[in-house]
Short mmCIF file of C-alpha atoms in Angstrom, two decimals:
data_model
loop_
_atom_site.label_atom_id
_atom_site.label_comp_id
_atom_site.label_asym_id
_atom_site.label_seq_id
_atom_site.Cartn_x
_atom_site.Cartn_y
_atom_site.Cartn_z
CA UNK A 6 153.23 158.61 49.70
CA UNK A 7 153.99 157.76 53.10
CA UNK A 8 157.40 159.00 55.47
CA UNK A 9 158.91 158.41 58.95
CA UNK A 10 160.03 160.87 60.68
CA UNK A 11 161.92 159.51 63.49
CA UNK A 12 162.87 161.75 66.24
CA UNK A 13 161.08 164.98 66.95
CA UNK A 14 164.23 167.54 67.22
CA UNK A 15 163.83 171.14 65.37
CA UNK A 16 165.13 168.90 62.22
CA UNK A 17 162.19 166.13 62.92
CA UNK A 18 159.63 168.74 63.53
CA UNK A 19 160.62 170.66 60.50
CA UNK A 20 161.00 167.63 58.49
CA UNK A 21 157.37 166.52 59.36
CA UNK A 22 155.61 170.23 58.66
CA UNK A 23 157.14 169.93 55.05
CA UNK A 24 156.06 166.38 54.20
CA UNK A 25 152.68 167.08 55.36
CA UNK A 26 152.79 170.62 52.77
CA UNK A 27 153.84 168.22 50.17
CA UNK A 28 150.77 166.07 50.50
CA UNK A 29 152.54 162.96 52.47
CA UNK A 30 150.97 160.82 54.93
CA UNK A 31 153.48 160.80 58.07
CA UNK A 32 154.53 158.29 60.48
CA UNK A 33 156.49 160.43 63.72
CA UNK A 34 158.05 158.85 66.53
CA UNK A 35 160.03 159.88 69.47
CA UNK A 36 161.57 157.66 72.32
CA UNK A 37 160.81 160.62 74.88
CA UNK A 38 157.47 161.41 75.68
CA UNK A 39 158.21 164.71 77.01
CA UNK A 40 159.30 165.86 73.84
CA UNK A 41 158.36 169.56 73.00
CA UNK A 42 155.64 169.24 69.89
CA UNK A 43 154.84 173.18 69.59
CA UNK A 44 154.91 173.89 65.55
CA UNK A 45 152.95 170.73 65.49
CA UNK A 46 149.76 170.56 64.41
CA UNK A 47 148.93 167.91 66.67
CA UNK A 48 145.60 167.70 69.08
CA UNK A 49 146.03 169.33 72.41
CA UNK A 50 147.46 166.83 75.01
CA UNK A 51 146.14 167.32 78.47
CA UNK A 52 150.42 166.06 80.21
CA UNK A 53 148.79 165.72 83.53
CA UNK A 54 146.25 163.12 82.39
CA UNK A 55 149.76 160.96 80.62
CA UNK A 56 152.61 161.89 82.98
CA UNK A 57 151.99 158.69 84.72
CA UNK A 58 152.34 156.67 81.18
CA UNK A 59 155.07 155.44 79.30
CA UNK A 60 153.93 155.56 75.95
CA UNK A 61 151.51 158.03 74.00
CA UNK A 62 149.97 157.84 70.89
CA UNK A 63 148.20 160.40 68.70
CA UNK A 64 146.43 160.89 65.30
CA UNK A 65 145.76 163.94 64.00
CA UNK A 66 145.12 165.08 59.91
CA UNK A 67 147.45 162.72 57.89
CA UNK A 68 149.56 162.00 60.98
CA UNK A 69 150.36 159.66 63.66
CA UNK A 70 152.75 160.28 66.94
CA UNK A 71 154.30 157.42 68.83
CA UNK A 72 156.25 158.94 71.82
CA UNK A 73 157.83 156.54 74.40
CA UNK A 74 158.27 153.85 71.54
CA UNK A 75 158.78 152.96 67.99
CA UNK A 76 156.42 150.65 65.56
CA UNK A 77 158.62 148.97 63.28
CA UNK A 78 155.70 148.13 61.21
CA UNK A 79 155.04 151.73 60.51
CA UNK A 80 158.33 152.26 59.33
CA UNK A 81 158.32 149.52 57.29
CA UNK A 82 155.37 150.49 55.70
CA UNK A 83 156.87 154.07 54.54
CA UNK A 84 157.73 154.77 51.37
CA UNK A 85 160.71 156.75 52.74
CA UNK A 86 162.30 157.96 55.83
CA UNK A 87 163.60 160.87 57.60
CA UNK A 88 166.30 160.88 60.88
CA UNK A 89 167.75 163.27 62.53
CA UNK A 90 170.65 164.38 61.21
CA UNK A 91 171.86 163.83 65.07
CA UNK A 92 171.38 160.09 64.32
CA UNK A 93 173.70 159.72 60.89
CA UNK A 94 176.66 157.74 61.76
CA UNK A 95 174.90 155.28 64.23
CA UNK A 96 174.00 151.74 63.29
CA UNK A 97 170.59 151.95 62.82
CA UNK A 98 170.91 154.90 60.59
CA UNK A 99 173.46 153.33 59.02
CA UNK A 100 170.80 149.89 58.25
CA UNK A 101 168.24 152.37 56.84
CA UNK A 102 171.07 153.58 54.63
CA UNK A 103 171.44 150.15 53.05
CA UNK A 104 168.05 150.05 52.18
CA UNK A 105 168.36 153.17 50.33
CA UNK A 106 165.14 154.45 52.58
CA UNK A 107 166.09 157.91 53.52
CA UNK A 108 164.06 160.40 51.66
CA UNK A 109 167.54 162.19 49.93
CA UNK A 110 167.96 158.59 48.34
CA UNK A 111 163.78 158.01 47.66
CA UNK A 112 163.78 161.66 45.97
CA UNK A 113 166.97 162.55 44.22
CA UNK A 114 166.15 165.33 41.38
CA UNK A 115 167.99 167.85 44.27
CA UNK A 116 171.22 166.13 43.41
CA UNK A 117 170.96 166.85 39.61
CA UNK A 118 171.21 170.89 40.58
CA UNK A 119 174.61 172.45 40.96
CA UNK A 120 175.12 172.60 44.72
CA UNK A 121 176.70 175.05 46.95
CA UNK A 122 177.45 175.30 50.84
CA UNK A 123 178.01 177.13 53.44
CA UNK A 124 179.11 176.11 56.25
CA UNK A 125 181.12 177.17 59.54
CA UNK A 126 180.72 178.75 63.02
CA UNK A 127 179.35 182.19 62.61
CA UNK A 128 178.09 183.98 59.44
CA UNK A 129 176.12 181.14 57.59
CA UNK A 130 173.01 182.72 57.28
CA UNK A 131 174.50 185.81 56.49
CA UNK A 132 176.60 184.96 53.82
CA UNK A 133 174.03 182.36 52.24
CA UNK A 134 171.29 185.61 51.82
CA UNK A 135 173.98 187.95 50.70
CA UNK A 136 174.72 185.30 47.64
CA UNK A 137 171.34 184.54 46.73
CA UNK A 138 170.79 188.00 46.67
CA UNK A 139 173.72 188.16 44.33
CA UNK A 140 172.66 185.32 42.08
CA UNK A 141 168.91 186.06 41.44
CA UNK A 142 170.02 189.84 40.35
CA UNK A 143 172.12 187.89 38.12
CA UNK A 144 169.06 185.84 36.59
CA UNK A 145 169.87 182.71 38.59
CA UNK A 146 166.78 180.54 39.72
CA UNK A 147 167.58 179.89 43.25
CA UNK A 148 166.55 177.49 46.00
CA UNK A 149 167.85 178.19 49.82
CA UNK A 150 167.73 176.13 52.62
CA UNK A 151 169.34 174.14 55.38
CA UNK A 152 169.97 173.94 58.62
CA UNK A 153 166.77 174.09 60.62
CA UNK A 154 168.45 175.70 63.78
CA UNK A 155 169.72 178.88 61.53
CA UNK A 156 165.99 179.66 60.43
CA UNK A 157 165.75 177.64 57.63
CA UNK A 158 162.69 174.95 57.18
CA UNK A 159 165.48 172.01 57.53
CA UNK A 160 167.16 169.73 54.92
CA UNK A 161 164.40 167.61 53.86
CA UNK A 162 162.18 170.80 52.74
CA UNK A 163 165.27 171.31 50.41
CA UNK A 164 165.25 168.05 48.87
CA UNK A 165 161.09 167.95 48.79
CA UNK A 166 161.10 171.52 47.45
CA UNK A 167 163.64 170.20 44.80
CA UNK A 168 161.71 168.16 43.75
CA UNK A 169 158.74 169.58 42.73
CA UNK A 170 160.53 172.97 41.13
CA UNK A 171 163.13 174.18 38.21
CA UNK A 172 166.02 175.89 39.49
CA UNK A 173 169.42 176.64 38.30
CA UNK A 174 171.15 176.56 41.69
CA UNK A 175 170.85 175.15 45.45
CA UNK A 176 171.94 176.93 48.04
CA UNK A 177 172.40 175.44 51.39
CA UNK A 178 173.54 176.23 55.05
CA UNK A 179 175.30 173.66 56.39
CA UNK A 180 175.39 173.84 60.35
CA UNK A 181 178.35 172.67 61.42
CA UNK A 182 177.19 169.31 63.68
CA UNK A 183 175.82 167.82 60.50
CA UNK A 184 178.56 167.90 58.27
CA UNK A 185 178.80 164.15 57.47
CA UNK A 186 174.58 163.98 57.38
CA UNK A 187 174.86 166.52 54.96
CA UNK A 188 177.23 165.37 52.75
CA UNK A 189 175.67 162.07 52.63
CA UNK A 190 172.13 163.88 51.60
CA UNK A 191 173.67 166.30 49.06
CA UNK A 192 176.22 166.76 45.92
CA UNK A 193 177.99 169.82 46.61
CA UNK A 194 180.12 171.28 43.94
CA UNK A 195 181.08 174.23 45.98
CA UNK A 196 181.58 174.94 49.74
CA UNK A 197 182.29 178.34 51.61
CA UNK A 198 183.35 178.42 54.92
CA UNK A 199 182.87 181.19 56.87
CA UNK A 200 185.45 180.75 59.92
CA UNK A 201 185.98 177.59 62.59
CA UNK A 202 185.10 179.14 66.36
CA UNK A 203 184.28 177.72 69.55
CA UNK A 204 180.30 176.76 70.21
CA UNK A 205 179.05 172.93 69.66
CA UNK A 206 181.54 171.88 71.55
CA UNK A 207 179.55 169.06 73.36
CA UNK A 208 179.57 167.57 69.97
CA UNK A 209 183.11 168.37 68.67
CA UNK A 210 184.64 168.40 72.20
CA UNK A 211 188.08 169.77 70.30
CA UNK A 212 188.26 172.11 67.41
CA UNK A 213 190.86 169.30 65.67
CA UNK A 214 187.71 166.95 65.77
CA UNK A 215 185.97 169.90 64.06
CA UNK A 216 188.73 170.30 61.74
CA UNK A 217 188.79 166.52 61.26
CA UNK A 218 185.08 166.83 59.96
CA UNK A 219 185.72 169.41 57.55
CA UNK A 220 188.82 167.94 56.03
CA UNK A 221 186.20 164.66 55.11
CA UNK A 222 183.50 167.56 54.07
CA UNK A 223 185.44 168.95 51.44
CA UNK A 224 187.17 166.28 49.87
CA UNK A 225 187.17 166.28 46.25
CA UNK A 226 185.30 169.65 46.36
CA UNK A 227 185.91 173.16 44.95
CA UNK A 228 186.19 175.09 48.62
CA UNK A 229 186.45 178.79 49.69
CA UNK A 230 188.15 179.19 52.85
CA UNK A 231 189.73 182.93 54.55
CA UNK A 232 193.26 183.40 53.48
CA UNK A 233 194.39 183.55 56.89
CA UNK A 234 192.33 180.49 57.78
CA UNK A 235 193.72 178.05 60.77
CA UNK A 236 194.05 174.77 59.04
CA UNK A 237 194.50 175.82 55.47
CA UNK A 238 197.04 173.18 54.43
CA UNK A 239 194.91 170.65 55.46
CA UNK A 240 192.15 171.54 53.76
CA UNK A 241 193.83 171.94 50.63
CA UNK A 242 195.30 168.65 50.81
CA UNK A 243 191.56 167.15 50.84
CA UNK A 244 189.47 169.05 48.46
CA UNK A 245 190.22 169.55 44.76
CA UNK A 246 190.57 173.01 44.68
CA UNK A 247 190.92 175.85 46.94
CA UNK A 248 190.08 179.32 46.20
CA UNK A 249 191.42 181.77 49.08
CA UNK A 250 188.85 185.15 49.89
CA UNK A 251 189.25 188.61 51.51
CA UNK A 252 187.91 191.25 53.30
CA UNK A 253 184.84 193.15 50.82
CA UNK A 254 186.44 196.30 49.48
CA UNK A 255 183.43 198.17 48.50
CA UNK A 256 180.80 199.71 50.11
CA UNK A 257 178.47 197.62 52.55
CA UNK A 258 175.44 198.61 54.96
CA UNK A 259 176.24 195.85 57.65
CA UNK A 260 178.10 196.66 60.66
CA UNK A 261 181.22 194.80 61.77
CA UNK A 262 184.38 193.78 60.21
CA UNK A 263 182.84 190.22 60.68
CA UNK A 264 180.22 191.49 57.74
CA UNK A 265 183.12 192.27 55.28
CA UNK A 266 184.49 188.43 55.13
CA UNK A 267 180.97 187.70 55.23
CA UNK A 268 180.32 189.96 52.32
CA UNK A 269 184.12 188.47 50.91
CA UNK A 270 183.00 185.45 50.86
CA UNK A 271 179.94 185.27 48.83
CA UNK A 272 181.95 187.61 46.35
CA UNK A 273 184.56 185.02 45.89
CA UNK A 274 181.85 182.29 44.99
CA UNK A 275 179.90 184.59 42.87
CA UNK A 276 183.08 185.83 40.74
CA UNK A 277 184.16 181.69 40.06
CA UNK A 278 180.43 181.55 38.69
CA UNK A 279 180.84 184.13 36.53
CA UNK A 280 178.98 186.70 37.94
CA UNK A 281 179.53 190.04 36.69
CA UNK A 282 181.53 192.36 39.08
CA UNK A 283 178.57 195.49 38.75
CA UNK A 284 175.99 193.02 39.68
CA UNK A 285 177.69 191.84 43.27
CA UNK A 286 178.69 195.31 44.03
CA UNK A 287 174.98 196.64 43.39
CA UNK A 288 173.34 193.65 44.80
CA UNK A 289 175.54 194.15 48.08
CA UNK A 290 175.68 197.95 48.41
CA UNK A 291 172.24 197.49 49.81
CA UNK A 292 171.79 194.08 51.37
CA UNK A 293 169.97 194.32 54.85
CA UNK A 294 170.79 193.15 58.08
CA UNK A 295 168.95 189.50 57.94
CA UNK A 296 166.20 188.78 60.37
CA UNK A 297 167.97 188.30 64.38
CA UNK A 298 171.72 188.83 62.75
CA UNK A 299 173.10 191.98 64.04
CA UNK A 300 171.79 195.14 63.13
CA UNK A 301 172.11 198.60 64.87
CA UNK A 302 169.03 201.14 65.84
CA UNK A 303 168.78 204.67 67.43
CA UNK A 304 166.92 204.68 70.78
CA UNK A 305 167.70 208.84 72.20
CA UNK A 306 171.55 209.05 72.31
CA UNK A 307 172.42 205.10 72.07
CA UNK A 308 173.50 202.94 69.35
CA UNK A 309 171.48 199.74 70.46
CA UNK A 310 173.11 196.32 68.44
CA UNK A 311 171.01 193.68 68.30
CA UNK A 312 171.54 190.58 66.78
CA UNK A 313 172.18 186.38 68.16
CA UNK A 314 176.13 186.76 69.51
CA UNK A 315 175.41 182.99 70.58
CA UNK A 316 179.31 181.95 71.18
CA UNK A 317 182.23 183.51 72.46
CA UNK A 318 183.42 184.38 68.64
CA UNK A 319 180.86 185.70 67.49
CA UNK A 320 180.64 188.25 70.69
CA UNK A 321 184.19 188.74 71.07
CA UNK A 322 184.29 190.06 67.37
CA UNK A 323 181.27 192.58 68.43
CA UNK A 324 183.14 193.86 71.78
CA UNK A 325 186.21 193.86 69.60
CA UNK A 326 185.11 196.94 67.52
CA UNK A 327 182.82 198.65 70.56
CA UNK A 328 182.39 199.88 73.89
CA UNK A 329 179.33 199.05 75.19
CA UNK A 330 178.04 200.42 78.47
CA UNK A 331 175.38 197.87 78.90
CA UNK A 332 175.75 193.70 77.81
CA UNK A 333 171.97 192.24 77.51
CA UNK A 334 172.68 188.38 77.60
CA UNK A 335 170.33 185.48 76.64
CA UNK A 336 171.34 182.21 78.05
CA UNK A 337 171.58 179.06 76.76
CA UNK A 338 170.32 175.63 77.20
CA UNK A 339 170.76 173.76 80.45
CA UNK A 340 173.01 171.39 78.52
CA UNK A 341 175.15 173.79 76.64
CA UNK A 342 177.82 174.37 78.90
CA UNK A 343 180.57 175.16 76.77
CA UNK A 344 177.93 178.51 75.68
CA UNK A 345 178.53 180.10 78.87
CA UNK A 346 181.89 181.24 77.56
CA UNK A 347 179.96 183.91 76.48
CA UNK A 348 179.85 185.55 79.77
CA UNK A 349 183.79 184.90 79.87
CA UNK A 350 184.14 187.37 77.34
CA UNK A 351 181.39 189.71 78.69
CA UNK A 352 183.56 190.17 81.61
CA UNK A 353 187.01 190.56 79.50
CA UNK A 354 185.36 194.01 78.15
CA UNK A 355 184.36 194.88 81.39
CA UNK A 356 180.72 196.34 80.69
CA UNK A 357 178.83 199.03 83.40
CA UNK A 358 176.21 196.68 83.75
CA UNK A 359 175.11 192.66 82.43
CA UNK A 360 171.37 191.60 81.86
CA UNK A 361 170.82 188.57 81.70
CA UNK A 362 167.83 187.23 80.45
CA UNK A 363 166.15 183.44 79.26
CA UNK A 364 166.88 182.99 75.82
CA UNK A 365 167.13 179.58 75.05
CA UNK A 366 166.30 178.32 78.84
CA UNK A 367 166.03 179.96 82.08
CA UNK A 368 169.19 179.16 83.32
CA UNK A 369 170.07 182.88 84.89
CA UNK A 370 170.96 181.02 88.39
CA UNK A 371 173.75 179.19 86.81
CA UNK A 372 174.82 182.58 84.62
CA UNK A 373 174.93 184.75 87.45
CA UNK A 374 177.20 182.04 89.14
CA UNK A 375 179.51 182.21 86.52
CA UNK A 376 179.70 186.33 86.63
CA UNK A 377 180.33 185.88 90.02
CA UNK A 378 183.09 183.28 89.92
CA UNK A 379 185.04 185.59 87.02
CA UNK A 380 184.78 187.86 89.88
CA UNK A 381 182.39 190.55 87.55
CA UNK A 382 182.54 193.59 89.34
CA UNK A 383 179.86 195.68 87.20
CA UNK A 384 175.86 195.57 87.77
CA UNK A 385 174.38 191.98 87.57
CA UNK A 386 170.50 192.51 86.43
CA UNK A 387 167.84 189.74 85.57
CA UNK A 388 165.29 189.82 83.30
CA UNK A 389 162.16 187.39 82.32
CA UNK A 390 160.20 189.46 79.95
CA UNK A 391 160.45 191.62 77.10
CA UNK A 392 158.99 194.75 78.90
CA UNK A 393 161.66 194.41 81.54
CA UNK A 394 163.94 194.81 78.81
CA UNK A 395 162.24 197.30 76.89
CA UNK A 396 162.31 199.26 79.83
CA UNK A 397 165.98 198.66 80.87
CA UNK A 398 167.35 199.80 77.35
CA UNK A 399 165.13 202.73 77.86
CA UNK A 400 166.68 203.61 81.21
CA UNK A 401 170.12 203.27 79.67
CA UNK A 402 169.16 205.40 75.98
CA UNK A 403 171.42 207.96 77.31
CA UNK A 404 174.54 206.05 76.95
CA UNK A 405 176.59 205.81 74.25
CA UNK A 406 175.96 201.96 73.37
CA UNK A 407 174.07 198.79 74.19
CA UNK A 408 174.28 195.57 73.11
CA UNK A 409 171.70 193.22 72.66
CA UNK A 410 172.24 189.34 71.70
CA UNK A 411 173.41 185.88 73.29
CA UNK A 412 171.46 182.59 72.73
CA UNK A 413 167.91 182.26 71.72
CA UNK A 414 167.04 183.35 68.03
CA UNK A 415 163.74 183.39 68.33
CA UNK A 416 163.65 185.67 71.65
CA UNK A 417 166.55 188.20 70.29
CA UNK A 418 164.13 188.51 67.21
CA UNK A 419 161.03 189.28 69.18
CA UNK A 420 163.59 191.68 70.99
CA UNK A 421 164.79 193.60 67.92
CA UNK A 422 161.50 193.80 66.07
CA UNK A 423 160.33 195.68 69.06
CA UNK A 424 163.90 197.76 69.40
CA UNK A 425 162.63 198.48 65.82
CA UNK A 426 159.30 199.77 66.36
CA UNK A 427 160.51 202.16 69.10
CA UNK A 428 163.31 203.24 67.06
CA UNK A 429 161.33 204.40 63.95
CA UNK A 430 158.94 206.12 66.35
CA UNK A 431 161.25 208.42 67.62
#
């Protein structure tokens, strides 16, 4: 069997890693040569020898790369396709569609298992470990996946995984940019939403237009939303039923009242499938912290939080329930404006001291700008490596709390599996 992957995104480069573990033969292309191919494994491209080119093709072990162009008689040659979900909605996604080419349509034993989601700004990957923990200590086979950008290995390892295994349930994050892709790819029967905050709002540009998106996500689906949710009645109106959830009553090792809606959430799905009440309580009385979610570790005489606080929600509802003497900041992408609001709220709890360092891009010139023009009073630092941070939390141990987080998962993880180390030394 033979796929397309077209565009090379965290979606298209996850998207090609599982065809080629499934034993496809893949077709990749990408209309900008510059594109960043790490995770590929693709020969070693000398850039100074093509910068000069237009176009660049290369062949490695069941693959083929096209960057700077697109062979149509490649495609057309594929047994199925893959897009990025960035694409769904444009016309020529929407011709591949009528030719029934993407892969969800080619392979479609993922839509014979009952379905659930979770989507929504913050808590997704939370909440979607806390209820598979729930429903494999209930006996459930269970398949997770999703959203490439929240860890996962991407949609189409859900549907090629699906299709090769026996389970009783799928479990998916849905991120909230590819709500129509996913719906399109999927039969949900169930959908939790964790909250609606402000982040991807180069996409959504208004929270109604988010709320817009939703309201067509859930139609004629069973939904879980907060009882105190903004936009209830609408959603109601569109889906066929809605089950409200609260705060987790019982005992919980996460940190934050974020955690407990979290932790509500997944109970309220669990219970309408029947899952016995002893089982959630003991397969949540000792659910970790997942991997680069906020956790908390002991470094001398300071609590040091780590964890991706990548919007202004999600770190507003951290400074909410702490006082942290020093904020360490990752930044975001160059185009990711509207994730600078972060700093906003940095400022609004007035920390001793800011670090900021590159965690999605080095974009600490226009971060320190933005301190500056909320008129940030406290210590501006910046950062470039880990050891500079290592070194700063070490040099501030004697407070009595530090936050770690900001953009860039992959860097905050790196951070806190050292913040671990050190912590279990001592």
């Amino acid at each position: 069997m033979k796929a397309a992957v077209i565009g090379l995104g965290v979606e298209g480069k996850k998207a090609v890693n599982s065809l080629l573990k499934h034993g496809w033969e893949v077709y990749a292309t990408d209309l900008n040569i510059n594109v960043d191919l790490a995770g590929l494994n693709l020969p070693v491209l000398d850039m100074n020898m093509i910068e000069d080119k237009q176009t660049v093709s290369i062949v490695g072990d069941n693959i083929t790369v096209d960057l700077g162009f697109t062979n149509s008689y490649a495609i057309e040659s594929c047994d199925a396709i893959a897009f990025s979900p960035s694409m769904y909605g444009g016309s020529f996604a929407d011709k591949l569609l009528e030719n029934g080419q993407l892969l969800s349509d080619v392979l479609d034993s993922h839509k014979d298992i009952f379905t659930i989601g979770i989507t929504g700004t913050n808590g997704k990957t939370t909440t979607v470990h806390m209820l598979k923990r729930i429903l494999e200590d209930a006996g459930k086979n269970v398949i997770v996946g999703g959203n490439g950008g929240g860890g996962f290995s991407g949609y189409y390892d859900l549907i090629l995984e699906a299709q090769d295994g026996d389970y009783d349930i799928l479990l998916v994050e849905v991120c909230d940019m590819t709500l129509d892709f996913a719906n399109y790819c999927f039969d949900f029967d169930m959908v939790g939403l964790t909250n609606i905050g402000n982040d991807h709002m180069d996409v959504h540009k208004t929270i109604a237009n988010y709320k817009n998106s939703l309201v067509r996500f859930f139609k004629d689906k069973t939904i879980f939303t907060a009882f105190d949710q903004d936009f209830n009645t609408d959603f109601k109106e569109s889906s066929s039923k809605t089950i409200p959830y609260f705060a987790y009553q019982d005992e919980l090792q996460l940190i934050g009242n974020f955690n407990l809606l979290n932790a509500g959430l997944a109970t309220a799905i669990a219970r309408e499938l029947k899952i016995p009440k002893d089982i959630i309580k003991s397969s949540l009385g000792d659910f970790k912290a997942v991997e680069g979610r906020l956790d908390v570790y002991k470094i001398n005489d300071a609590d040091v939080y780590v964890g991706k606080t990548d919007n202004s929600d999600a770190l507003a509802s951290v400074l909410a329930e702490k006082d942290f003497y020093a904020l360490f900041i990752g930044t975001p992408r160059h185009n990711e404006v509207h994730r600078l609001d972060i700093l906003d709220v940095a400022v609004k709890y007035n920390p001793e001291v800011i670090v900021l360092f590159p965690g999605l891009d080095d974009t600490l010139d226009i971060a320190i700008y933005r301190l500056n023009s909320l008129g940030y009073m406290g210590n501006i630092i910046t950062v470039n490596t880990l050891d500079q941070i290592i070194e700063l939390v070490a040099e501030y141990s004697h407070e009595e709390a530090i936050l770690i987080g900001g953009n860039g998962q992959d860097v905050i993880i790196e951070i806190q599996e050292r913040i671990k180390q050190i912590s279990e030394k001592l």
